[in-house]
CSV table of C-alpha atoms in Angstrom, one decimal:
chain,number,residue,atom,x,y,z
A,264,MET,CA,-0.3,0.0,0.1
A,265,ALA,CA,2.9,2.6,1.0
A,266,ASP,CA,4.3,1.6,-2.4
A,267,ASN,CA,1.6,2.7,-4.4
A,268,LEU,CA,0.7,5.7,-1.7
A,269,SER,CA,4.4,7.1,-2.9
A,270,ARG,CA,3.9,6.1,-6.4
A,271,THR,CA,0.6,8.2,-6.8
A,272,SER,CA,1.9,11.4,-4.9
A,273,PRO,CA,2.6,14.3,-6.1
A,274,PRO,CA,6.5,14.8,-7.0
A,275,VAL,CA,9.4,16.6,-5.0
A,276,PHE,CA,10.8,19.1,-7.6
A,277,ALA,CA,13.9,21.4,-7.2
A,278,LEU,CA,13.1,24.8,-7.0
A,279,PRO,CA,16.8,26.2,-8.0
A,280,ASP,CA,15.4,30.0,-7.9
A,281,HIS,CA,14.7,29.6,-4.4
A,282,ALA,CA,18.3,29.7,-1.9
A,283,LEU,CA,19.1,28.8,1.5
A,284,VAL,CA,20.3,31.5,4.3
A,285,VAL,CA,21.8,29.9,7.5
A,286,LEU,CA,21.4,32.6,10.8
A,287,GLU,CA,23.6,30.8,13.5
A,288,GLY,CA,24.3,31.8,17.1
A,289,PRO,CA,23.5,33.8,20.3
A,290,ASP,CA,22.7,36.7,18.9
A,291,ALA,CA,21.4,35.7,15.6
A,292,VAL,CA,17.5,36.2,16.8
A,293,ALA,CA,18.4,39.4,18.1
A,294,PHE,CA,20.1,40.6,14.4
A,295,ALA,CA,17.1,39.6,12.4
A,296,HIS,CA,14.8,41.2,14.8
A,297,ALA,CA,16.5,44.2,13.8
A,298,GLN,CA,17.9,43.9,10.7
A,299,PHE,CA,14.5,42.5,9.4
A,300,ALA,CA,10.6,44.0,9.0
A,301,ASN,CA,9.0,41.6,11.2
A,302,ASP,CA,8.8,40.7,14.8
A,303,VAL,CA,11.6,38.2,15.1
A,304,VAL,CA,12.0,37.6,19.1
A,305,SER,CA,8.4,36.5,19.3
A,306,LEU,CA,8.4,33.8,16.8
A,307,ALA,CA,8.5,30.4,18.4
A,308,PRO,CA,11.0,28.1,17.8
A,309,GLY,CA,9.7,25.6,15.5
A,310,HIS,CA,7.5,28.5,13.8
A,311,TRP,CA,8.1,30.4,10.7
A,312,GLN,CA,6.5,33.9,8.7
A,313,TRP,CA,7.4,35.5,6.1
A,314,ASN,CA,9.4,38.2,6.4
A,315,ALA,CA,11.0,41.4,4.7
A,316,TRP,CA,15.3,43.4,4.4
A,317,LEU,CA,14.6,46.8,3.5
A,318,THR,CA,16.1,49.5,2.4
A,319,PRO,CA,17.0,52.7,5.4
A,320,LYS,CA,14.2,54.3,2.8
A,321,GLY,CA,11.4,51.4,3.3
A,322,ARG,CA,12.4,50.1,0.3
A,323,VAL,CA,11.9,46.4,0.0
A,324,ILE,CA,15.4,44.6,-0.5
A,325,ALA,CA,14.0,41.1,-0.9
A,326,VAL,CA,10.4,39.1,0.8
A,327,PHE,CA,11.7,36.0,2.7
A,328,ALA,CA,10.0,33.1,4.5
A,329,LEU,CA,12.3,33.3,8.5
A,330,ALA,CA,12.2,29.4,9.9
A,331,ARG,CA,13.0,30.1,13.5
A,332,ARG,CA,14.8,25.7,13.8
A,333,THR,CA,15.7,26.0,17.5
A,334,ASP,CA,16.6,29.3,19.9
A,335,ASP,CA,20.0,30.5,18.1
A,336,VAL,CA,19.5,29.7,14.4
A,337,LEU,CA,17.8,31.1,11.7
A,338,TRP,CA,16.8,29.1,8.5
A,339,LEU,CA,16.3,31.9,5.8
A,340,VAL,CA,14.2,30.5,2.3
A,341,LEU,CA,15.0,33.5,-0.4
A,342,PRO,CA,13.8,33.8,-3.7
A,343,ASP,CA,14.6,35.0,-6.7
A,344,HIS,CA,17.2,36.4,-4.7
A,345,PRO,CA,21.0,35.7,-4.9
A,346,ALA,CA,21.8,33.7,-1.5
A,347,ASP,CA,25.8,35.3,-1.4
A,348,ALA,CA,25.1,38.8,-2.6
A,349,PHE,CA,22.0,38.3,0.3
A,350,ALA,CA,24.3,37.0,2.9
A,351,ALA,CA,27.0,39.1,2.4
A,352,ALA,CA,25.0,42.4,2.6
A,353,LEU,CA,24.1,41.7,5.7
A,354,ARG,CA,27.4,40.2,6.9
A,355,ARG,CA,28.2,44.3,6.6
A,356,PHE,CA,25.8,45.2,9.9
A,357,VAL,CA,27.5,42.0,12.1
A,358,PHE,CA,29.7,44.1,13.9
A,359,ARG,CA,30.6,42.2,16.9
A,360,ARG,CA,27.1,40.6,17.0
A,361,LYS,CA,27.8,36.8,17.6
A,362,LEU,CA,26.5,34.9,14.4
A,363,LYS,CA,27.7,32.9,11.5
A,364,ILE,CA,25.3,33.6,8.0
A,365,ALA,CA,26.2,31.1,5.4
A,366,VAL,CA,25.3,30.1,2.9
A,367,PRO,CA,25.0,25.7,2.7
A,368,THR,CA,25.9,24.6,-0.1
A,369,ASP,CA,25.1,20.8,1.0
A,370,ILE,CA,21.4,21.8,1.2
A,371,ALA,CA,17.9,22.6,-1.6
A,372,ILE,CA,15.0,23.9,-1.7
A,373,GLY,CA,12.2,21.5,-2.8
A,374,ALA,CA,8.7,21.9,-3.4
A,375,THR,CA,5.2,19.6,-4.0
A,376,PHE,CA,2.0,20.1,-4.6
A,377,ALA,CA,1.0,18.2,-2.0
A,378,ALA,CA,0.3,18.7,1.5
A,379,PRO,CA,3.0,18.3,3.6
A,380,ALA,CA,3.3,15.8,6.8
A,381,ARG,CA,2.5,17.3,10.2
A,382,ALA,CA,3.7,21.0,9.5
A,383,GLN,CA,0.7,23.5,9.1
A,384,GLY,CA,0.2,26.9,9.3
A,385,ALA,CA,3.2,28.6,10.8
A,386,VAL,CA,4.2,25.5,11.9
A,387,LEU,CA,7.9,23.9,10.7
A,388,ASP,CA,8.2,20.2,10.9
A,389,GLU,CA,11.1,17.6,10.9
A,390,THR,CA,10.2,14.7,8.1
A,391,GLY,CA,13.2,12.6,7.3
A,392,ASP,CA,15.4,14.1,5.6
A,393,ALA,CA,13.6,17.6,5.3
A,394,ILE,CA,12.6,20.1,6.6
A,395,GLU,CA,8.9,20.6,6.2
A,396,LEU,CA,7.0,24.3,5.5
A,397,ASP,CA,3.7,24.3,4.4
A,398,ALA,CA,3.3,26.9,1.7
A,399,GLY,CA,-0.8,26.3,0.8
A,400,GLY,CA,-3.7,28.7,0.3
A,401,GLU,CA,-6.6,28.4,-1.0
A,402,GLY,CA,-4.9,27.3,-4.6
A,403,GLY,CA,-4.5,24.3,-2.5
A,404,PRO,CA,-1.7,22.6,-0.5
A,405,ARG,CA,1.9,22.8,-1.3
A,406,THR,CA,4.5,22.3,0.8
A,407,TRP,CA,8.7,23.7,0.5
A,408,ARG,CA,10.8,20.8,1.8
A,409,ILE,CA,14.3,21.5,3.0
A,410,GLY,CA,16.7,19.0,2.7
A,411,PRO,CA,18.5,16.9,-0.5
A,412,ALA,CA,18.5,18.0,-3.9
A,413,ALA,CA,15.3,16.4,-5.2
A,414,THR,CA,14.9,16.3,-10.3
A,415,GLU,CA,14.8,20.2,-11.7
A,416,ASP,CA,10.9,20.1,-13.7
A,417,ALA,CA,10.3,23.2,-15.5
A,418,ILE,CA,6.8,22.8,-15.5
A,419,LEU,CA,6.2,21.8,-12.2
A,420,GLN,CA,8.5,25.6,-11.1
A,421,ALA,CA,6.2,27.9,-13.4
A,422,ALA,CA,3.6,26.1,-12.3
A,423,TRP,CA,4.9,27.6,-8.4
A,424,GLN,CA,5.6,30.4,-9.4
A,425,VAL,CA,2.1,31.2,-11.0
A,426,ALA,CA,0.8,30.1,-7.8
A,427,ASP,CA,2.7,32.4,-5.5
A,428,LEU,CA,1.6,35.3,-7.8
A,429,ARG,CA,-1.8,34.0,-7.7
A,430,HIS,CA,-1.2,34.4,-3.4
A,431,GLY,CA,0.3,37.9,-3.8
A,432,LEU,CA,3.6,36.6,-2.9
A,433,PRO,CA,5.7,38.8,-5.0
A,434,ARG,CA,8.5,37.2,-7.1
A,435,LEU,CA,10.7,41.0,-7.0
A,436,PRO,CA,13.7,40.2,-10.3
A,437,ALA,CA,16.8,42.9,-9.7
A,438,SER,CA,15.1,45.7,-11.8
A,439,GLN,CA,11.8,45.6,-8.9
A,440,ARG,CA,14.3,45.4,-5.3
A,441,GLU,CA,14.6,48.3,-4.0
A,442,GLN,CA,11.5,50.0,-6.0
A,443,TRP,CA,8.3,49.3,-3.6
A,444,THR,CA,7.3,49.9,0.4
A,445,PRO,CA,5.8,46.8,1.9
A,446,GLN,CA,2.2,48.3,1.9
A,447,GLN,CA,2.3,49.3,-2.4
A,448,LEU,CA,3.3,45.5,-2.2
A,449,ALA,CA,0.5,44.9,-0.2
A,450,LEU,CA,3.0,42.6,1.9
A,451,ASP,CA,0.0,43.1,4.6
A,452,ARG,CA,-1.7,40.2,3.5
A,453,LEU,CA,1.4,38.2,4.7
A,454,ALA,CA,1.8,39.5,7.3
A,455,ALA,CA,5.3,39.8,6.6
A,456,TYR,CA,6.0,42.6,8.1
A,457,SER,CA,4.8,44.4,12.1
A,458,VAL,CA,4.9,48.6,12.9
A,459,LYS,CA,4.7,47.6,17.0
A,460,LYS,CA,8.0,45.9,16.9
A,461,GLY,CA,11.4,48.6,17.0
A,462,CYS,CA,13.9,50.2,15.0
A,463,TYR,CA,14.8,48.7,11.7
A,464,PRO,CA,16.1,50.3,8.6
A,465,GLY,CA,13.0,51.4,6.6
A,466,GLN,CA,10.4,51.0,9.9
A,467,GLU,CA,9.4,55.0,10.3
A,468,ILE,CA,8.5,55.2,6.4
A,469,VAL,CA,7.2,51.9,7.2
A,470,ALA,CA,4.9,53.4,10.3
A,471,ARG,CA,4.6,56.5,9.2
A,472,THR,CA,2.8,54.7,6.0
A,473,HIS,CA,0.6,53.1,8.7
A,474,PHE,CA,-0.2,55.0,11.1
A,475,LEU,CA,-1.0,58.5,8.6
A,476,GLY,CA,-3.1,55.8,6.1
A,477,LYS,CA,-1.4,57.4,2.9
A,478,ALA,CA,-0.3,54.5,1.1
A,479,LYS,CA,-2.8,55.2,-2.7
A,480,ARG,CA,-1.3,52.4,-4.1
A,481,SER,CA,-1.5,48.1,-3.3
A,482,LEU,CA,-1.0,44.8,-5.4
A,483,GLN,CA,-3.5,43.9,-7.7
A,484,CYS,CA,-2.9,40.5,-10.0
A,485,PHE,CA,-3.8,40.4,-13.8
A,486,ALA,CA,-3.6,37.3,-16.2
A,487,SER,CA,-2.5,38.4,-20.4
A,488,ASP,CA,-2.8,36.2,-23.1
A,489,ASN,CA,0.1,36.8,-23.8
A,490,PRO,CA,3.9,37.8,-22.0
A,491,VAL,CA,4.1,40.4,-20.2
A,492,ALA,CA,7.6,42.0,-19.0
A,493,ASP,CA,8.9,43.5,-15.6
A,494,GLY,CA,8.1,46.8,-15.2
A,495,THR,CA,6.5,47.9,-17.9
A,496,PRO,CA,3.3,50.4,-17.3
A,497,VAL,CA,0.1,49.6,-16.6
A,498,ARG,CA,-1.7,51.7,-19.1
A,499,GLU,CA,-5.5,53.3,-19.1
A,500,ASN,CA,-6.5,54.9,-22.5
A,501,GLU,CA,-3.5,56.2,-23.0
A,502,ARG,CA,-1.8,57.8,-19.5
A,503,ASP,CA,0.0,54.8,-17.1
A,504,VAL,CA,-1.4,54.3,-14.2
A,505,GLY,CA,0.5,51.5,-12.2
A,506,GLU,CA,3.4,49.0,-13.3
A,507,VAL,CA,4.1,45.1,-13.2
A,508,VAL,CA,6.6,43.7,-10.8
A,509,CYS,CA,6.8,40.6,-11.8
A,510,ALA,CA,5.9,38.0,-14.2
A,511,THR,CA,5.6,34.8,-15.3
A,512,PRO,CA,5.4,32.4,-18.4
A,513,ASP,CA,1.2,30.6,-17.6
A,514,GLY,CA,1.2,29.6,-20.5
A,515,ALA,CA,1.1,30.6,-23.6
A,516,GLY,CA,0.3,33.6,-21.4
A,517,SER,CA,0.9,35.8,-18.3
A,518,VAL,CA,0.0,35.6,-15.0
A,519,LEU,CA,1.2,38.8,-12.9
A,520,LEU,CA,1.3,41.4,-10.3
A,521,ALA,CA,1.3,45.4,-10.7
A,522,VAL,CA,1.8,48.2,-8.7
A,523,MET,CA,-1.8,50.0,-8.7
A,524,PRO,CA,-4.2,52.7,-7.0
A,525,LEU,CA,-6.1,51.3,-4.7
A,526,GLU,CA,-9.0,53.2,-6.0
A,527,HIS,CA,-8.9,51.8,-9.0
A,528,ALA,CA,-11.7,48.8,-10.4
A,529,GLY,CA,-8.7,46.9,-13.2
A,530,ASN,CA,-10.4,47.2,-16.0
A,531,ASP,CA,-9.3,48.6,-19.4
A,532,LEU,CA,-5.7,48.3,-18.4
A,533,VAL,CA,-3.2,47.5,-21.1
A,534,ALA,CA,0.9,46.7,-20.5
A,535,ASP,CA,2.4,46.5,-23.6
A,536,GLY,CA,-0.6,47.0,-25.7
A,537,HIS,CA,-1.5,43.2,-24.2
A,538,LEU,CA,-5.1,43.5,-22.4
A,539,LEU,CA,-5.2,43.1,-18.6
A,540,THR,CA,-8.0,40.2,-17.2
A,541,ARG,CA,-8.3,41.4,-12.7
A,542,GLN,CA,-8.0,38.4,-11.3
A,543,PRO,CA,-8.4,38.1,-7.4
A,544,LEU,CA,-6.0,37.5,-5.5
A,545,LEU,CA,-5.8,34.6,-3.2
A,546,ASP,CA,-5.9,33.9,0.1
A,547,GLY,CA,-4.4,31.3,2.9
A,548,LEU,CA,-0.8,32.4,2.9
A,549,ARG,CA,-0.2,34.2,5.1
A,550,ARG,CA,0.9,32.5,9.1
């Protein structure tokens, strides 16, 4: 029976556009709490959260999952951002804190369109030779598996990225880093930043926008029957009203996230001359 189940279970496939950064040491949690936008101190061991690293001007450098494995070990699952560059940038702020920042070469990020064995919501789980994180939402079950390398499958990898965008998880290419505030990227939907914790880079901008209600733009999801590039202006009646933050192929067309005015209904829009059809953002990815 177990053999039959294993043959019909969705496969685990590699996510080569994801990488792992590890923070380890007595000061790892305090350092991450001071650098990143979410509340790391309150995160219990065995749990994970969405988080972000911002510039001093409150622009998002990267969005990632932060898992607290033990009291002094943090794992960062980093989509789209070169892990070595991210780790090197972080090390500039370590000073005399007691921690190591490493990019393991023997641990890979894999995924499957199946529910985790025991992990659920923000609770992670160690299953066999891998750590599992529940990445599912309204679009169906999904699991990150952090451990041995898996087989690459371009079709499944593309489907994973489509699911990320449909759930409102921005996948930032290099051209879109340091361009948008957390509110413009709707990171509140993921609970990826805090307005109650102490200082961190960009905190003043984030708090001011939150408490004074000055966010005028946020994220919307669209589909197009044609390919659309990141950074393409979104136009209405020959005027620019938004910008494509990230896009990924979906069959012959594409799914994309664009920063748009809050009051805009998302109708009668084009990008690069291609008609855009608004798609509802799926819920359930908040942790």
